[in-house]
XYZ file of C-alpha atoms in Angstrom:
519
model
C 91.714 124.839 114.456
C 90.164 121.407 115.030
C 88.729 118.752 112.729
C 87.312 115.483 114.107
C 85.760 112.845 111.770
C 83.528 111.658 114.601
C 81.535 114.877 114.344
C 82.539 116.350 110.961
C 80.789 115.155 107.807
C 83.468 113.175 105.992
C 82.020 109.909 104.611
C 80.437 110.424 101.148
C 77.562 108.005 100.698
C 74.486 107.169 98.633
C 71.114 106.960 100.350
C 68.791 103.995 99.822
C 65.532 104.169 97.909
C 64.559 104.451 94.239
C 66.374 107.772 93.824
C 69.962 107.423 95.010
C 71.056 110.690 96.552
C 74.557 111.714 97.565
C 75.042 112.697 101.179
C 77.920 113.029 103.630
C 78.003 111.714 107.209
C 80.325 111.721 110.186
C 81.772 108.443 111.462
C 79.239 107.895 114.237
C 76.234 108.561 111.999
C 77.705 106.331 109.287
C 77.455 103.331 111.613
C 74.102 104.320 113.113
C 72.613 104.769 109.646
C 74.525 101.945 107.972
C 71.312 100.164 107.009
C 69.789 103.328 105.545
C 72.829 103.928 103.322
C 73.189 102.131 99.999
C 76.959 102.506 99.730
C 80.036 104.558 100.449
C 80.750 106.579 97.321
C 84.194 108.169 97.099
C 85.510 110.185 94.187
C 87.558 107.197 92.986
C 87.471 103.428 93.526
C 90.613 103.772 95.629
C 89.045 106.373 97.905
C 85.900 104.261 98.334
C 87.969 101.221 99.237
C 90.253 103.124 101.614
C 87.177 104.377 103.487
C 85.737 100.859 103.704
C 89.067 99.600 105.046
C 88.989 102.224 107.787
C 85.365 101.474 108.681
C 86.250 97.779 108.984
C 89.155 98.721 111.247
C 86.765 100.626 113.515
C 84.436 97.626 113.769
C 87.323 95.505 114.998
C 88.662 98.212 117.314
C 85.208 98.503 118.912
C 85.250 94.697 119.408
C 81.900 94.340 117.641
C 82.896 91.490 115.366
C 82.042 87.783 115.063
C 84.520 85.302 116.522
C 83.527 82.185 114.549
C 82.205 81.387 111.085
C 78.870 80.303 112.545
C 78.615 83.575 114.437
C 79.555 85.462 111.272
C 76.821 83.724 109.309
C 74.221 84.590 111.944
C 75.627 88.126 112.181
C 75.116 88.633 108.435
C 71.742 86.949 108.108
C 70.232 88.597 111.217
C 71.731 91.984 110.217
C 73.350 92.686 113.555
C 73.013 96.454 114.234
C 76.211 98.488 114.162
C 75.076 101.113 116.687
C 77.522 99.795 119.277
C 80.387 100.784 116.986
C 79.024 104.330 116.866
C 78.774 104.408 120.667
C 82.364 103.218 120.984
C 83.597 105.872 118.558
C 81.835 108.669 120.422
C 83.134 107.529 123.788
C 86.686 106.715 122.725
C 89.201 109.213 124.030
C 92.101 109.297 121.649
C 93.872 111.089 118.834
C 90.909 112.053 116.648
C 91.861 115.652 115.830
C 93.411 116.023 112.377
C 95.191 119.183 113.483
C 96.327 118.265 116.979
C 99.866 119.699 117.389
C 101.191 116.658 119.276
C 99.157 113.652 118.103
C 97.485 114.549 114.777
C 95.070 111.989 113.386
C 96.746 109.697 110.840
C 100.010 111.636 110.820
C 103.600 111.532 112.005
C 104.176 114.630 114.201
C 107.944 114.370 113.619
C 107.279 116.192 110.343
C 105.091 119.001 111.637
C 107.938 121.374 112.478
C 109.285 121.017 108.914
C 106.070 121.899 107.075
C 106.765 125.602 106.638
C 110.289 125.103 105.314
C 109.899 121.907 103.285
C 106.170 121.331 102.730
C 104.603 121.386 99.274
C 101.110 121.987 97.962
C 98.262 119.637 98.940
C 98.132 118.149 95.431
C 100.932 115.803 96.535
C 98.498 114.087 98.881
C 96.220 112.789 96.116
C 97.194 109.547 94.368
C 95.432 110.730 91.194
C 97.707 113.775 90.995
C 100.867 112.646 92.667
C 102.886 111.321 89.721
C 106.245 110.348 91.166
C 105.861 112.752 94.131
C 107.898 115.287 92.131
C 105.967 115.802 88.883
C 102.174 115.804 88.640
C 100.072 114.369 85.848
C 97.178 116.849 85.999
C 99.395 119.948 85.778
C 99.015 120.898 89.427
C 102.310 122.497 90.338
C 104.214 120.935 93.196
C 103.882 124.133 95.217
C 100.353 125.139 94.138
C 99.082 126.873 97.300
C 95.321 126.422 96.845
C 94.072 124.674 100.031
C 91.753 121.675 99.960
C 88.915 120.897 102.420
C 89.996 119.010 105.525
C 87.685 116.054 104.866
C 89.079 115.683 101.336
C 92.639 115.755 102.670
C 91.767 113.155 105.316
C 90.330 110.758 102.736
C 93.338 111.262 100.455
C 95.599 110.464 103.414
C 93.759 107.163 103.978
C 94.341 106.275 100.317
C 98.060 106.993 100.723
C 98.285 104.774 103.806
C 96.692 101.845 101.943
C 97.766 102.145 98.294
C 100.868 104.323 97.944
C 103.657 102.759 95.867
C 107.400 102.660 96.412
C 109.432 105.614 95.174
C 111.526 108.535 96.422
C 109.724 111.378 98.128
C 110.185 115.083 97.501
C 112.079 115.486 100.775
C 115.501 116.608 101.947
C 116.029 114.287 104.870
C 119.436 115.803 105.618
C 117.906 119.256 106.004
C 115.506 117.808 108.562
C 118.265 115.938 110.397
C 116.662 112.605 109.545
C 118.288 109.534 107.955
C 118.277 109.379 104.176
C 116.030 106.321 104.305
C 113.179 108.654 105.180
C 112.968 109.677 101.532
C 112.700 106.053 100.338
C 108.960 105.429 100.348
C 107.915 101.779 100.595
C 105.125 100.001 98.753
C 102.061 99.911 100.968
C 99.772 97.068 101.895
C 97.295 97.069 98.985
C 99.440 98.605 96.242
C 100.839 95.360 94.723
C 97.582 93.434 94.454
C 93.875 93.504 93.772
C 91.704 93.952 96.833
C 88.470 91.973 96.578
C 85.390 93.198 98.431
C 82.239 91.060 98.573
C 79.404 93.453 97.763
C 75.931 92.148 98.643
C 73.705 92.470 95.574
C 70.452 91.135 96.964
C 67.348 93.340 97.184
C 67.621 95.977 99.880
C 71.354 95.445 100.496
C 72.997 98.317 102.367
C 76.365 99.566 103.546
C 75.690 97.718 106.789
C 75.336 94.452 104.881
C 78.603 95.089 103.043
C 80.494 95.788 106.266
C 79.096 92.693 107.976
C 79.886 90.412 105.022
C 83.485 91.658 104.855
C 84.164 91.566 108.601
C 86.089 88.308 108.868
C 85.716 86.358 112.127
C 88.582 86.968 114.537
C 88.884 84.389 117.324
C 91.997 85.856 118.894
C 91.261 88.705 121.264
C 92.152 91.506 121.298
C 91.964 92.620 117.643
C 95.064 94.810 117.886
C 95.371 98.582 118.279
C 93.622 101.175 116.149
C 96.239 103.312 114.394
C 95.098 106.857 115.063
C 98.460 108.627 115.122
C 102.128 107.794 114.706
C 103.310 108.332 118.291
C 100.611 106.521 120.249
C 101.745 103.972 122.831
C 101.008 100.900 120.706
C 102.007 99.498 118.283
C 105.733 100.175 118.164
C 106.730 101.818 114.883
C 109.844 102.704 112.921
C 112.209 105.119 114.623
C 113.609 107.657 112.158
C 115.879 109.276 114.740
C 118.671 106.785 114.082
C 120.143 105.314 110.896
C 120.093 101.654 110.022
C 117.889 99.128 108.249
C 114.184 99.884 108.207
C 112.127 98.202 110.894
C 109.271 96.002 109.800
C 106.424 94.545 111.797
C 103.445 92.203 111.587
C 100.052 93.710 112.448
C 98.765 92.651 115.861
C 95.223 92.041 114.654
C 92.625 93.180 112.110
C 92.054 96.608 113.704
C 95.775 97.244 113.333
C 95.860 95.777 109.813
C 93.048 97.888 108.345
C 94.452 101.145 109.723
C 98.218 100.743 109.188
C 99.991 104.091 108.640
C 101.794 103.289 105.406
C 103.178 106.801 104.992
C 104.587 109.433 107.329
C 102.353 112.407 106.579
C 102.014 115.916 107.967
C 99.235 118.372 107.110
C 99.244 122.116 107.736
C 95.824 123.588 108.596
C 94.448 126.567 106.673
C 91.108 128.312 106.395
C 89.171 128.030 103.167
C 87.442 131.082 101.720
C 84.203 130.158 103.485
C 86.016 129.868 106.809
C 85.874 126.065 106.985
C 89.033 124.065 107.865
C 91.364 122.989 105.109
C 94.944 121.944 104.318
C 97.419 124.045 102.328
C 100.780 122.286 102.776
C 101.806 118.648 103.161
C 104.872 116.497 103.695
C 105.001 112.832 102.728
C 107.790 110.507 103.868
C 108.476 106.842 104.576
C 105.922 105.113 106.777
C 105.324 101.728 108.313
C 106.705 98.688 106.536
C 105.011 95.352 107.069
C 106.444 91.860 107.144
C 104.919 89.387 104.650
C 101.342 89.003 105.830
C 99.949 85.656 107.007
C 97.023 84.123 105.141
C 94.455 85.290 107.701
C 95.294 88.883 106.761
C 94.918 88.383 102.996
C 92.003 85.980 102.826
C 90.537 87.820 99.821
C 93.737 87.642 97.769
C 93.659 85.855 94.407
C 96.742 83.898 93.374
C 97.795 82.657 89.972
C 100.704 80.649 88.650
C 103.292 82.906 87.069
C 106.466 82.177 85.073
C 108.430 79.240 86.423
C 105.391 77.895 88.246
C 105.692 80.546 90.977
C 102.493 81.467 92.785
C 101.821 85.207 92.641
C 99.150 87.569 93.930
C 96.877 88.838 91.173
C 97.383 92.551 90.579
C 96.295 95.161 88.016
C 97.835 94.938 84.557
C 98.577 97.619 81.977
C 97.819 95.216 79.126
C 94.929 93.093 80.425
C 91.583 94.369 81.701
C 90.373 92.869 84.974
C 87.661 90.795 83.318
C 90.344 88.938 81.377
C 91.725 87.733 84.739
C 88.348 86.717 86.161
C 89.054 83.022 85.626
C 91.677 83.296 88.390
C 89.109 84.955 90.654
C 86.528 82.264 90.020
C 89.193 79.620 90.543
C 89.775 81.110 94.014
C 86.021 80.930 94.622
C 85.796 77.321 93.451
C 88.884 76.196 95.408
C 87.910 78.072 98.577
C 88.730 76.961 102.100
C 85.393 76.119 103.645
C 84.476 78.908 106.008
C 88.049 80.066 106.576
C 88.577 82.586 103.774
C 86.350 85.213 102.176
C 85.186 82.859 99.446
C 84.465 80.032 101.857
C 82.316 82.332 103.990
C 80.239 83.861 101.231
C 79.576 80.338 99.900
C 77.567 79.813 103.093
C 75.084 82.541 102.120
C 72.836 80.227 100.128
C 70.697 81.928 97.500
C 72.296 85.344 98.059
C 73.724 87.114 95.017
C 77.054 88.801 95.693
C 79.290 90.875 93.456
C 83.027 90.428 93.855
C 84.355 93.967 93.507
C 88.026 94.076 92.489
C 90.035 97.287 92.954
C 93.684 97.992 92.228
C 96.087 100.820 91.489
C 97.804 100.483 88.131
C 101.345 101.823 88.223
C 104.434 101.588 86.080
C 108.045 102.607 86.633
C 107.295 103.996 90.056
C 104.329 106.127 88.979
C 100.607 105.576 89.586
C 98.658 105.568 86.328
C 94.987 104.948 87.104
C 92.548 103.073 89.302
C 91.156 99.850 87.873
C 87.987 98.211 89.137
C 85.362 95.756 87.993
C 82.605 93.589 89.478
C 81.970 89.894 88.961
C 78.711 88.202 89.963
C 78.524 85.175 92.223
C 75.817 83.001 93.727
C 76.682 80.085 96.028
C 76.383 76.811 94.140
C 77.389 78.253 90.765
C 81.148 78.310 91.435
C 82.145 75.584 89.007
C 79.866 76.901 86.263
C 81.235 80.429 86.607
C 84.815 79.216 86.529
C 84.133 77.168 83.420
C 82.372 80.070 81.676
C 85.195 82.484 82.552
C 87.879 80.095 81.329
C 86.118 79.268 78.067
C 85.078 82.863 77.446
C 88.645 84.070 77.923
C 89.990 81.362 75.598
C 87.503 82.368 72.896
C 88.606 86.006 73.085
C 92.308 85.157 73.137
C 91.918 83.084 69.980
C 89.876 85.804 68.269
C 92.558 88.380 69.136
C 95.282 86.225 67.640
C 93.207 85.682 64.506
C 92.729 89.433 64.122
C 96.479 89.989 64.353
C 97.208 87.376 61.675
C 94.516 88.837 59.396
C 95.944 92.327 59.923
C 99.421 91.078 59.023
C 97.966 89.476 55.894
C 96.521 92.841 54.833
C 99.833 94.529 55.581
C 101.842 92.161 53.404
C 99.730 93.095 50.377
C 99.138 96.793 51.091
C 102.800 97.442 51.947
C 104.585 94.931 49.735
C 107.874 96.843 49.719
C 107.791 98.266 53.250
C 110.833 98.514 55.513
C 110.992 95.929 58.333
C 111.083 98.707 60.933
C 107.656 99.895 59.787
C 105.928 96.537 60.197
C 104.619 97.126 63.727
C 102.943 100.409 62.828
C 101.490 98.980 59.603
C 100.009 95.936 61.327
C 98.480 98.224 63.950
C 96.632 100.080 61.180
C 94.663 96.942 60.291
C 94.551 95.214 63.687
C 91.068 95.288 65.220
C 92.150 93.789 68.566
C 91.532 96.954 70.644
C 87.952 97.219 69.402
C 87.408 93.499 69.912
C 88.620 93.581 73.530
C 86.512 96.663 74.274
C 83.374 95.136 72.781
C 83.936 91.703 74.303
C 83.962 93.135 77.846
C 80.208 93.774 77.845
C 79.528 90.427 76.168
C 81.618 88.685 78.819
C 79.704 90.273 81.676
C 76.431 89.252 80.014
C 77.789 85.680 79.896
C 78.543 85.738 83.626
C 75.102 87.162 84.431
C 73.458 84.391 82.404
C 75.394 81.708 84.281
C 74.612 83.271 87.672
C 70.934 83.337 86.700
C 71.054 79.565 86.147
C 71.359 79.320 82.377
C 73.124 76.250 81.035
C 76.840 76.963 80.703
C 77.194 75.234 77.344
C 74.363 77.290 75.834
C 75.586 80.558 77.375
C 79.162 80.077 76.137
C 77.901 79.104 72.689
C 75.877 82.326 72.507
C 78.924 84.267 73.690
C 81.160 82.652 71.049
C 78.672 83.487 68.288
C 78.598 87.139 69.416
C 82.406 87.329 69.606
C 82.686 85.877 66.092
C 80.404 88.605 64.709
C 82.282 91.233 66.695
C 85.653 89.994 65.430
C 84.573 90.148 61.791
C 83.161 93.652 62.280
C 86.376 94.815 63.948
C 88.530 93.661 61.036
C 86.136 95.171 58.475
C 86.205 98.466 60.319
C 89.989 98.615 60.090
C 90.032 97.627 56.394
C 87.740 100.479 55.301
C 90.786 102.749 55.040
C 92.075 100.694 52.090
C 91.469 101.843 48.530
C 88.391 100.447 46.819
C 90.230 98.709 44.002
C 93.570 97.238 42.966
C 95.951 96.434 45.806
C 93.526 97.787 48.406
C 90.741 95.470 47.274
C 93.131 92.514 47.156
C 94.373 93.218 50.694
C 90.810 93.536 52.009
C 89.460 90.364 50.433
C 92.523 88.306 51.334
C 92.515 89.451 54.974
C 88.773 88.784 55.323
C 89.180 85.319 53.832
C 92.112 84.600 56.150
C 90.085 85.589 59.198
C 87.167 83.379 58.161
C 89.488 80.379 57.747
C 91.085 81.023 61.140
C 87.716 81.263 62.901
C 86.672 77.942 61.342
C 90.019 76.211 61.787
C 90.186 72.862 63.577
C 92.153 74.504 66.408
C 89.585 77.272 66.924
C 87.220 77.084 69.915
C 84.082 75.290 68.791
C 81.877 78.224 69.836
C 83.642 80.540 67.352
C 83.000 78.393 64.303
C 80.293 79.276 61.803
C 78.850 75.775 62.164
C 78.143 76.551 65.838
C 75.999 79.593 65.016
């Protein structure tokens, strides 16, 4: 059995035109038709991003990339065709077969001989199902034998290489005569942080435009090897045949970076019911481990100042939606390095609207939870205004949330006058409208950003936003208080909490835009 992404349809995409239509293309056709495709469209944000990463790696491997910022700017504005990348792919002799017995695409052949004895069902390959590699969230059993299509398995493998998090794999390294470290799976390149992609949002923008905008200039030739299989000649990788500390390495260039094999993976081929190629068993073990990456390799990364004044990379949070962190993103845009990082380059595209698409994998206690993604608009020249709007908008919402908590606690004190201290948290939650406020404020916040990008005065736009958040905050508290009785203690709790919220929203410490006098 053979499966080759150069000729097999494997890239899900949306066509251009008024009626977006889903289609699927092979690698060569994806580049030849890049300016007739609106976007890559995977089943999840992580899959979409993993595919874009691989396509960028192919551009570098084909040596069809700009070498300077000036060349990049011309490359983007003149819409340099990507046909040469397709030609290179078709003519490249290498390890393109997913089921090659000696050099399988994207895999570590060391594991192939162990698939029958130690492999598990293909569900383990998918980040959305994988749980902690031992227990699955969507009730797929670890050994569920139902095969998956080969193209689906290939895309899931790319996601693993880019996003998989550190944990212990469902492997018995001793039974395979491999060191125990093989079961200790490292955290892969994009798992700890948000990956930011600049998505062109001007009229007629295509996949080709997106790839060109996100292909950073690389002045140092060559761009490094393309990672097609584990045991190719270059680069040198970890050797699991001997014990000892894990070997780390620095990518040799952007082609190497975008295609790093972050997991050791083996796939067993199987026929689907319709006779097409599929995968029915997989093994997942430790893969490549990278040294801390230099700035040129993370030029989209957003940093923020954490506890103790330590600079950290911005990553997904279980308690804060991405839009609540957008002030850090816009700070990165405003403080860009001219022409040398992603934000410095897109600032050169005068008059072009771009959406900054942020994607991350939310995980906790060694388990992936969900994909998080959001888009934030940007137009060169509006950096300072957007940063100011994001900062002030976030401050308005944070104050409103705190006011809702205090009002909820006020209602609790009256409604549950003799309650046990241990019950306080649950009782406050009954009256706390924060979740509804945060959910409703998200749309209002994106409207604020769109107004600023369109050129509206920041002061006026933030004032309008504050007025809307005030109304939303009052509605959220009232919605929670409807469960109180209509008279007696219930009425007292309702009126007192409403009065407390009004005073807080009009307090001298409240953001001006929240006050009734600003309406």
